[in-house]
Coordinates of C-alpha atoms and ligand atoms in Angstrom, one line a residue:
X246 CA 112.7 70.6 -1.3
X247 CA 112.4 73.9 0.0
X248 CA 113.9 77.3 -1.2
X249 CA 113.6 80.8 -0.9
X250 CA 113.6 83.1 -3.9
X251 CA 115.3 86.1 -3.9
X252 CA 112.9 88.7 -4.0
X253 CA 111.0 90.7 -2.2
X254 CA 111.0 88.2 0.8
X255 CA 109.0 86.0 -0.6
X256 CA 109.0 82.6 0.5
X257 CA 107.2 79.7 -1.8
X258 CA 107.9 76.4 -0.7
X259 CA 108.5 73.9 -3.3
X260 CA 107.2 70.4 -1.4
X261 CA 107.2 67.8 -4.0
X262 CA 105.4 68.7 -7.3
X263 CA 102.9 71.3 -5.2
X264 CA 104.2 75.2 -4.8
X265 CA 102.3 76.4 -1.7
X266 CA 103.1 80.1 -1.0
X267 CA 103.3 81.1 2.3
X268 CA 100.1 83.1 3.0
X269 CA 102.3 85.4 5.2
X270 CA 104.1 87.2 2.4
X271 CA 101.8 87.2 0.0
X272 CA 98.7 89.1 -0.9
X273 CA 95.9 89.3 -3.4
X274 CA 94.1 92.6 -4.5
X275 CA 91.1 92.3 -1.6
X276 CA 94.2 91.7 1.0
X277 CA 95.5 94.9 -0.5
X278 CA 92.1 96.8 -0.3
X279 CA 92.2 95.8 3.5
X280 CA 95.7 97.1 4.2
X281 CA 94.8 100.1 2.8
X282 CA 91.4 100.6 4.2
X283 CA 89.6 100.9 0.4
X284 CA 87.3 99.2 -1.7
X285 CA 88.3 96.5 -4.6
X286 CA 87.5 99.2 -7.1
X287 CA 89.6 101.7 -6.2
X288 CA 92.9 99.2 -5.8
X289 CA 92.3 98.1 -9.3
X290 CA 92.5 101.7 -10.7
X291 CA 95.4 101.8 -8.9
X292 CA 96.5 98.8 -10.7
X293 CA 95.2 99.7 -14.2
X294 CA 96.9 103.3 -13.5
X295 CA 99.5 104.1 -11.2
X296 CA 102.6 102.8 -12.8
X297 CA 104.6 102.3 -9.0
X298 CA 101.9 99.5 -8.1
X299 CA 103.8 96.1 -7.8
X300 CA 104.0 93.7 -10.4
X301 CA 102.5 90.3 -9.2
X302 CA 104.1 87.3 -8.6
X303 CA 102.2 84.8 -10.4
X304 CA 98.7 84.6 -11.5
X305 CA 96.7 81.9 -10.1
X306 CA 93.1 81.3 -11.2
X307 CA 92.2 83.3 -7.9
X308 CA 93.5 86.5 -9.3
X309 CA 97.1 88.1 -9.3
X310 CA 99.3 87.2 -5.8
X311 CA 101.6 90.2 -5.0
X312 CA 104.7 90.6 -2.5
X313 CA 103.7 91.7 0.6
X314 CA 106.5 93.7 1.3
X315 CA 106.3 95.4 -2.4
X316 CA 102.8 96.1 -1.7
X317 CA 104.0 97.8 1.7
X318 CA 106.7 99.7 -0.1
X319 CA 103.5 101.2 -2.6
X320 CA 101.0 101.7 -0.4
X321 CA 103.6 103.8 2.1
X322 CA 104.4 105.9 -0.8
X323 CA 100.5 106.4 -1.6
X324 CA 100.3 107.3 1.9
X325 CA 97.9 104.5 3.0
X326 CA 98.2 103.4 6.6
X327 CA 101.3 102.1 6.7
X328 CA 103.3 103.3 9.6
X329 CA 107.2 103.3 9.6
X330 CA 108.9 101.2 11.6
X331 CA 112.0 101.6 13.1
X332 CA 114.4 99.6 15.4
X333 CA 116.2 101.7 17.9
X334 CA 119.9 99.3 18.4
X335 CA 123.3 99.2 20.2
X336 CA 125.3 96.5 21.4
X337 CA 126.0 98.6 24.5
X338 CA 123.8 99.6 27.4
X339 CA 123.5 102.5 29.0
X340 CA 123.6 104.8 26.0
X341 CA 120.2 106.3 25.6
X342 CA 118.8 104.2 23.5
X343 CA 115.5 104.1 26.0
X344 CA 115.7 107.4 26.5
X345 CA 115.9 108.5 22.7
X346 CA 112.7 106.5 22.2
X347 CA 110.8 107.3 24.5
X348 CA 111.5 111.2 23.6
X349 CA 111.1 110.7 19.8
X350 CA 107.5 108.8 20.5
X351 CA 106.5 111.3 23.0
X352 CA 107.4 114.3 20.6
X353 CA 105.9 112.6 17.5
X354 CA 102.8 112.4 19.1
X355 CA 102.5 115.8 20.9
X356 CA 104.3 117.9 18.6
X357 CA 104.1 116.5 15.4
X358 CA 100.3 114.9 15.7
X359 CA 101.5 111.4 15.1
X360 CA 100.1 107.6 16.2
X361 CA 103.2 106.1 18.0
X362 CA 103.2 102.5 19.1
X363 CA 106.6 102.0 21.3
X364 CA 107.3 97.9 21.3
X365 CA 109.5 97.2 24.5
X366 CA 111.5 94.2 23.2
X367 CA 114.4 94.8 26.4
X368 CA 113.9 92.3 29.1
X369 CA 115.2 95.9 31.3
X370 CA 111.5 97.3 30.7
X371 CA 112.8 100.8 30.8
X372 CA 110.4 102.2 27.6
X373 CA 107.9 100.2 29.7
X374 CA 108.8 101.6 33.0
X375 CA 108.9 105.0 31.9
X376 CA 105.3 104.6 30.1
X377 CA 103.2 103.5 32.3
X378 CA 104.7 103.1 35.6
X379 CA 106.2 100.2 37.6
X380 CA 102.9 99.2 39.3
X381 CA 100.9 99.1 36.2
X382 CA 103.5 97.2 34.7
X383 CA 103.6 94.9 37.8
X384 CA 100.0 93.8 37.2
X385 CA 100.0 93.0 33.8
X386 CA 103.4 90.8 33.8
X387 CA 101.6 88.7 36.7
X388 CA 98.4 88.5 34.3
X389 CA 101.3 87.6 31.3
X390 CA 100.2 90.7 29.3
X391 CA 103.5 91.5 28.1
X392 CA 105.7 90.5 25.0
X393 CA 107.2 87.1 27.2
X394 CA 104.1 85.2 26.3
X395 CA 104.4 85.7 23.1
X396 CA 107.8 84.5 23.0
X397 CA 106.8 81.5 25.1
X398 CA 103.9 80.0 23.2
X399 CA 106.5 79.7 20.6
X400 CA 108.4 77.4 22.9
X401 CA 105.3 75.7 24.2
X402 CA 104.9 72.1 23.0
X403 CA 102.9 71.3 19.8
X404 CA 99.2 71.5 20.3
X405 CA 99.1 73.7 23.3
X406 CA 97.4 77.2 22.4
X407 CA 98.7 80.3 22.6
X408 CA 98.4 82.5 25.3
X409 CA 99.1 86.1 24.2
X410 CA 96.4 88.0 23.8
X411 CA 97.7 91.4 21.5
X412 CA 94.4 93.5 22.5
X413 CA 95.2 92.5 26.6
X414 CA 98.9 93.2 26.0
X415 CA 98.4 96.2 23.9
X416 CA 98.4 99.7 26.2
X417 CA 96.9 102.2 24.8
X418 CA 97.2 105.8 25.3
X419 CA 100.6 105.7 27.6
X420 CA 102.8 107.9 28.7
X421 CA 102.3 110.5 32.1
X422 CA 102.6 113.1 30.3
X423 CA 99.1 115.1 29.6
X424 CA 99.5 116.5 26.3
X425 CA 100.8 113.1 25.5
X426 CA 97.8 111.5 23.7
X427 CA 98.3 109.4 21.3
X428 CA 101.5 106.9 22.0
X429 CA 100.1 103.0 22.8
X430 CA 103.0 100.4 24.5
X431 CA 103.5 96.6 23.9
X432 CA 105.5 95.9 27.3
X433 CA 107.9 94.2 28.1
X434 CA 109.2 91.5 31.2
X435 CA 112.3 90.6 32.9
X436 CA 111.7 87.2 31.8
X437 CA 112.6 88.0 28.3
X438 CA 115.9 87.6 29.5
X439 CA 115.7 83.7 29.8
X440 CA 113.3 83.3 26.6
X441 CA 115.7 84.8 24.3
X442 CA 118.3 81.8 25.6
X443 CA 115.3 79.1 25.1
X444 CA 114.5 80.2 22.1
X445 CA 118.4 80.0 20.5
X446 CA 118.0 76.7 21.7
X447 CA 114.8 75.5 20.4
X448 CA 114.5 72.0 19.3
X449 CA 113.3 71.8 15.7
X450 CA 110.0 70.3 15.1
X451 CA 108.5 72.5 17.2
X452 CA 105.4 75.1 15.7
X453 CA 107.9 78.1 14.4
X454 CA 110.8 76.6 15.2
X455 CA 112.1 76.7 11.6
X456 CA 111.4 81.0 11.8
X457 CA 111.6 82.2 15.5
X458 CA 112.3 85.5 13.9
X459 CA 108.5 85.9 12.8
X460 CA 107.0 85.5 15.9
X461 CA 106.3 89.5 16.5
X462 CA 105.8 90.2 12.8
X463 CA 102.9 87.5 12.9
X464 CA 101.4 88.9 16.3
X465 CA 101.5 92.8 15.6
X466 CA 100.6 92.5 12.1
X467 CA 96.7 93.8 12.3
X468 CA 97.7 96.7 14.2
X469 CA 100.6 97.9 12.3
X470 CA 98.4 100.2 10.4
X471 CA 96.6 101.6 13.1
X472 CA 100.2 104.2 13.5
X473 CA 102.5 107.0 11.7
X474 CA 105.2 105.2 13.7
X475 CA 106.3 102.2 15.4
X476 CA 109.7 102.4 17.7
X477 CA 110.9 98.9 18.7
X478 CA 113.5 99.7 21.7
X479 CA 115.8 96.4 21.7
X480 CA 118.2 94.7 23.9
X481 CA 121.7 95.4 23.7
X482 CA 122.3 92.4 21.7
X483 CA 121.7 91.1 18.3
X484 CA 119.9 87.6 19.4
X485 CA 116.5 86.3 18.8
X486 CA 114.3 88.9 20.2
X487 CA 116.4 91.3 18.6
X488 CA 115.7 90.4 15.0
X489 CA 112.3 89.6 15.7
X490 CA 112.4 93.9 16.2
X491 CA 114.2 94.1 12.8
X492 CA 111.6 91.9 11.3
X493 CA 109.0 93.9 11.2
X494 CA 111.5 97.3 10.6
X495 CA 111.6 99.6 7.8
X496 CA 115.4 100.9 9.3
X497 CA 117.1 101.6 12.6
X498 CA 119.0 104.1 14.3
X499 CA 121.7 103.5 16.2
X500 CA 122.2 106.2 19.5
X501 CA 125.6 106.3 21.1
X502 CA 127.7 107.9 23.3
X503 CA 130.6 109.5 21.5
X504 CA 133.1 107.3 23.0
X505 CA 135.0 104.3 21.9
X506 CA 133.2 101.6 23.5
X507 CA 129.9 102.9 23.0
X508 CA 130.6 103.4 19.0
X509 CA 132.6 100.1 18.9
X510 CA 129.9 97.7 17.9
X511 CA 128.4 99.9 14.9
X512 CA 130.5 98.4 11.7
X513 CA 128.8 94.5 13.5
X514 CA 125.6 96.4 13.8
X515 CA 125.7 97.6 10.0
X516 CA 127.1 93.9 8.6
X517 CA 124.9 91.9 10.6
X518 CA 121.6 93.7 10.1
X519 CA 122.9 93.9 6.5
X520 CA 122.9 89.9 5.9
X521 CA 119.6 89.8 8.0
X522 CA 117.9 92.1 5.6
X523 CA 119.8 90.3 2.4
X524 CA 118.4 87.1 3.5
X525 CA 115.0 88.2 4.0
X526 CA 115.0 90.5 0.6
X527 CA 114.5 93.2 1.9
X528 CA 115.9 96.7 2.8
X529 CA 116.5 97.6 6.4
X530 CA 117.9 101.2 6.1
X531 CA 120.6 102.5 8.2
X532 CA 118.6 105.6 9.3
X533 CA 121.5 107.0 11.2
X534 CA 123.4 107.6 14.5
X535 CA 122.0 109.7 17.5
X536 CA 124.7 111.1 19.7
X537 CA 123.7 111.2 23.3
X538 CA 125.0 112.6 26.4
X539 CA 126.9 114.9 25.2
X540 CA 129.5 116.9 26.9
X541 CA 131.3 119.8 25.1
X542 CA 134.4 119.8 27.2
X543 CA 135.3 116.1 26.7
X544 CA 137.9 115.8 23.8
X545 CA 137.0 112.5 23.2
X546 CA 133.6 112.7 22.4
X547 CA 134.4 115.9 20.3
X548 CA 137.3 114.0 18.7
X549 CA 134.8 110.9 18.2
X550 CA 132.0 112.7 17.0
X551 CA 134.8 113.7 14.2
X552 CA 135.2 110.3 13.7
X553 CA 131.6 109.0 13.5
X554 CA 131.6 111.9 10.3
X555 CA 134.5 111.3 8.3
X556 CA 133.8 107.5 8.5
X557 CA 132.3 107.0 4.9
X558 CA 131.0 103.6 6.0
X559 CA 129.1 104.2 9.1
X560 CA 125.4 105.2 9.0
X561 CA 124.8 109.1 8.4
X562 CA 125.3 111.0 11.7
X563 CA 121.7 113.1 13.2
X564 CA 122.7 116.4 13.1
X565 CA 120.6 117.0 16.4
X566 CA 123.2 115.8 19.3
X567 CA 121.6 115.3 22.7
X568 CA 123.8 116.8 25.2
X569 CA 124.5 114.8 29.0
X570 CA 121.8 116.7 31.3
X571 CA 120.0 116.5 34.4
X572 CA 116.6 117.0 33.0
X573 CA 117.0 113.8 30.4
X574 CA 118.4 112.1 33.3
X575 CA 115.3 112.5 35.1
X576 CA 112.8 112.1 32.3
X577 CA 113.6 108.2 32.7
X578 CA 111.3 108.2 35.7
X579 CA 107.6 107.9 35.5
X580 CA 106.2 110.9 36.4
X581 CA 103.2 113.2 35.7
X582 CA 103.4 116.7 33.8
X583 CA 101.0 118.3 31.9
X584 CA 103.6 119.2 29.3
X585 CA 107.1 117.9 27.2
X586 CA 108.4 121.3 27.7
X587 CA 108.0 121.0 31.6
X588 CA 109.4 117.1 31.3
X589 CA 112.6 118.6 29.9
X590 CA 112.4 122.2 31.0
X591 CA 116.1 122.7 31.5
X592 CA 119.0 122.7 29.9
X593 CA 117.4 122.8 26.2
X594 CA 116.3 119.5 26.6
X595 CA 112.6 120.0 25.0
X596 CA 114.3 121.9 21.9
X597 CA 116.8 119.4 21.9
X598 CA 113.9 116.3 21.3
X599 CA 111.9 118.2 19.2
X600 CA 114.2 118.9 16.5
X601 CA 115.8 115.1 17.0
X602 CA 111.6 114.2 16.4
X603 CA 111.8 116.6 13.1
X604 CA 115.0 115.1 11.6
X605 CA 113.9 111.8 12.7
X606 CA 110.6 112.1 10.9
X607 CA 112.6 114.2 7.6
X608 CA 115.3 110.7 7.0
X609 CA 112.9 108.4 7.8
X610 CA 110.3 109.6 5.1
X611 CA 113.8 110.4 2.8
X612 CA 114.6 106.4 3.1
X613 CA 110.9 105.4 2.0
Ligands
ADP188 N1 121.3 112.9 27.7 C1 121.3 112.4 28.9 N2 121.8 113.1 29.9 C2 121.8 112.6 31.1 N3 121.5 111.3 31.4 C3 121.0 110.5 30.4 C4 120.9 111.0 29.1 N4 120.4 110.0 28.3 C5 120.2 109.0 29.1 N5 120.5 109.3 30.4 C6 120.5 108.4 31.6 O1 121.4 107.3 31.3 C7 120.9 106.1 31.8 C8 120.8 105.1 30.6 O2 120.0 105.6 29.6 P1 119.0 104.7 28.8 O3 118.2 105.5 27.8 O4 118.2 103.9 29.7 O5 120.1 103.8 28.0 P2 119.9 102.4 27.3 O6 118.5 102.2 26.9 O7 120.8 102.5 26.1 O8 120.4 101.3 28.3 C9 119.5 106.4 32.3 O9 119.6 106.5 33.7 C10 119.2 107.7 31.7 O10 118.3 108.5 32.5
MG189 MG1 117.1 100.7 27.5

């Protein structure tokens, strides 16, 4: 028999009169003095006297087992290591979702002194593109240094080893802009286009068949820590590779044109990642809605913007609204300035990014 209790995404697994736990969501206090880069000592006085540390889930003659995910929630608010992470979602393309994370991780790390890992889940590669150029990105998809392999070694056969190799994969130090310094890249490949359809139809039996959602929690797991933040820019879709992004997220936000396609999907957005979250136990907060590409003299995205307000059951609107420009518009290629303020120079569009970077940083510490 197996089940799932309800809390804090723990799974234990009830296989005949044995209770195995999997190891993946549960931690013991030296587990929690490596998250949090201390010593034993110092997590048991946090134990013994901090009042917010996590009950534990059972006490087994090893010691006391905690929720991972409780243990997260803790050590975020004690400030340990643990970066946010945050999903960046539409069902629609072309509405700036690329382009709003690459500026947010470009302006948390040069303006606001923070450790950004971007995570390119979009079989398009445009976070990738933009990062680190189309010929650097060229070499390591024919060496299979991007996100695909992961995805495939979970559709390789039993007994065949796995292929992705997080430290080849992992780019640190990306983006052409100089005072850039401190954003790394997981890439991503056009090929994720047909592993998202092979994994949806994955036979069971298979190694992580039963949870093809876990597959990027389970690889990026001993770098998470290493960052302040961690963008995951997905596909326009809410498939497998999708929710592998939302696996390993803290909340999303959601940036849209203010038109009625563009905003149509959000209410499915909300529901779905909703149940996702309920399932796993866990909170995935609605962060809010970005407005992108602007233009002041349309009526409909004035009387839209309106809408996306007054809607009591959509996510909270950014205040910051990126208006349609040529300087963004150009900011999706990959080229070399020394600065963010030359990137964007006209139109406001460096002003524009860093506030967006400020009241991104302000709700997403408000939802922890
Ligand atoms: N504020 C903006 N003003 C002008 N062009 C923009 C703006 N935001 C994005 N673009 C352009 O629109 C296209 C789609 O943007 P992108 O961020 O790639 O969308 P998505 O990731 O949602 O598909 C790109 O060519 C990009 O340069
Ligand atoms: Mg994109």
């Amino acid at each position: 028999m197996t089940y799932t209790l309800g809390f804090g995404g723990v799974n234990v697994i009830h296989r005949g009169s044995a209770v195995v736990a999997d190891d993946a969501d549960l931690v013991g206090l030296a587990e929690i003095a490596e998250l949090a880069r201390v010593s034993r000592t110092v997590v048991s006085n946090w134990r013994a006297r901090d009042e917010r540390f996590p009950a534990p889930i059972a006490e087994l003659r090893a010691g006391p087992v905690f929720a991972r995910d409780a243990v997260r929630r803790y050590l975020r608010r004690r400030n340990r290591h643990m970066a946010h992470v945050i999903s960046t979602i539409n069902l629609k393309g072309g509405v700036g979702k690329t382009t709003t994370t690459v500026g947010l991780a470009e302006m948390l790390s040069a303006e606001f002194g923070k450790k950004v890992l971007v995570i390119d889940l979009d079989p398009q590669t445009n976070a990738t593109t933009v990062l680190i150029g189309e010929d650097r990105w060229r070499d390591l998809n024919a060496q299979k240094h991007t996100l695909v392999t992961l995805f495939t070694d979970a559709l390789r056969p039993d007994g065949e080893s796995a292929k992705f190799d997080l430290d080849a994969a992992l780019q640190r130090k990306v983006s052409p802009v100089s005072e850039v310094r401190t954003v790394d890249l997981l890439p991503s490949s056009l090929d994720l286009i047909d592993v998202q359809d092979r994994l949806a139809s994955m036979p069971s039996g298979r190694f992580y068949s039963n949870n093809p959602t876990d597959l990027l929690r389970r690889a990026v797991r001993p770098i998470l820590g290493n960052y302040d933040f961690v963008l995951v820019d997905c596909p326009p879709n809410l498939g497998i590779v999708t929710l592998n992004g939302l696996r390993i997220s803290d909340g999303y936000i959601i940036p849209t044109i203010p038109d009625v396609l563009s905003t149509y999907g959000i209410p499915q957005i909300q529901a779905r990642v909703k149940a996702f979250a309920d399932n796993l136990g866990e909170t995935i907060h609605e962060i809010g809605i970005i407005v992108t590409k602007y233009r002041a003299a349309s009526t409909v995205h004035r009387t839209t913007i309106d809408r996306l307000l007054n809607d009591e059951e959509l996510p909270p609107v950014f205040e910051t609204v990126i208006p349609e420009g040529n300087a963004i518009a150009a900011s999706a290629e990959f080229a070399s300035t020394s600065t963010l303020r030359q990137k964007y120079q006209y139109q406001g569009g460096y002003e524009v990014f860093r506030d967006l970077a400020k009241e991104f940083i302000d709700a997403v510490e408000e939802a922890a």
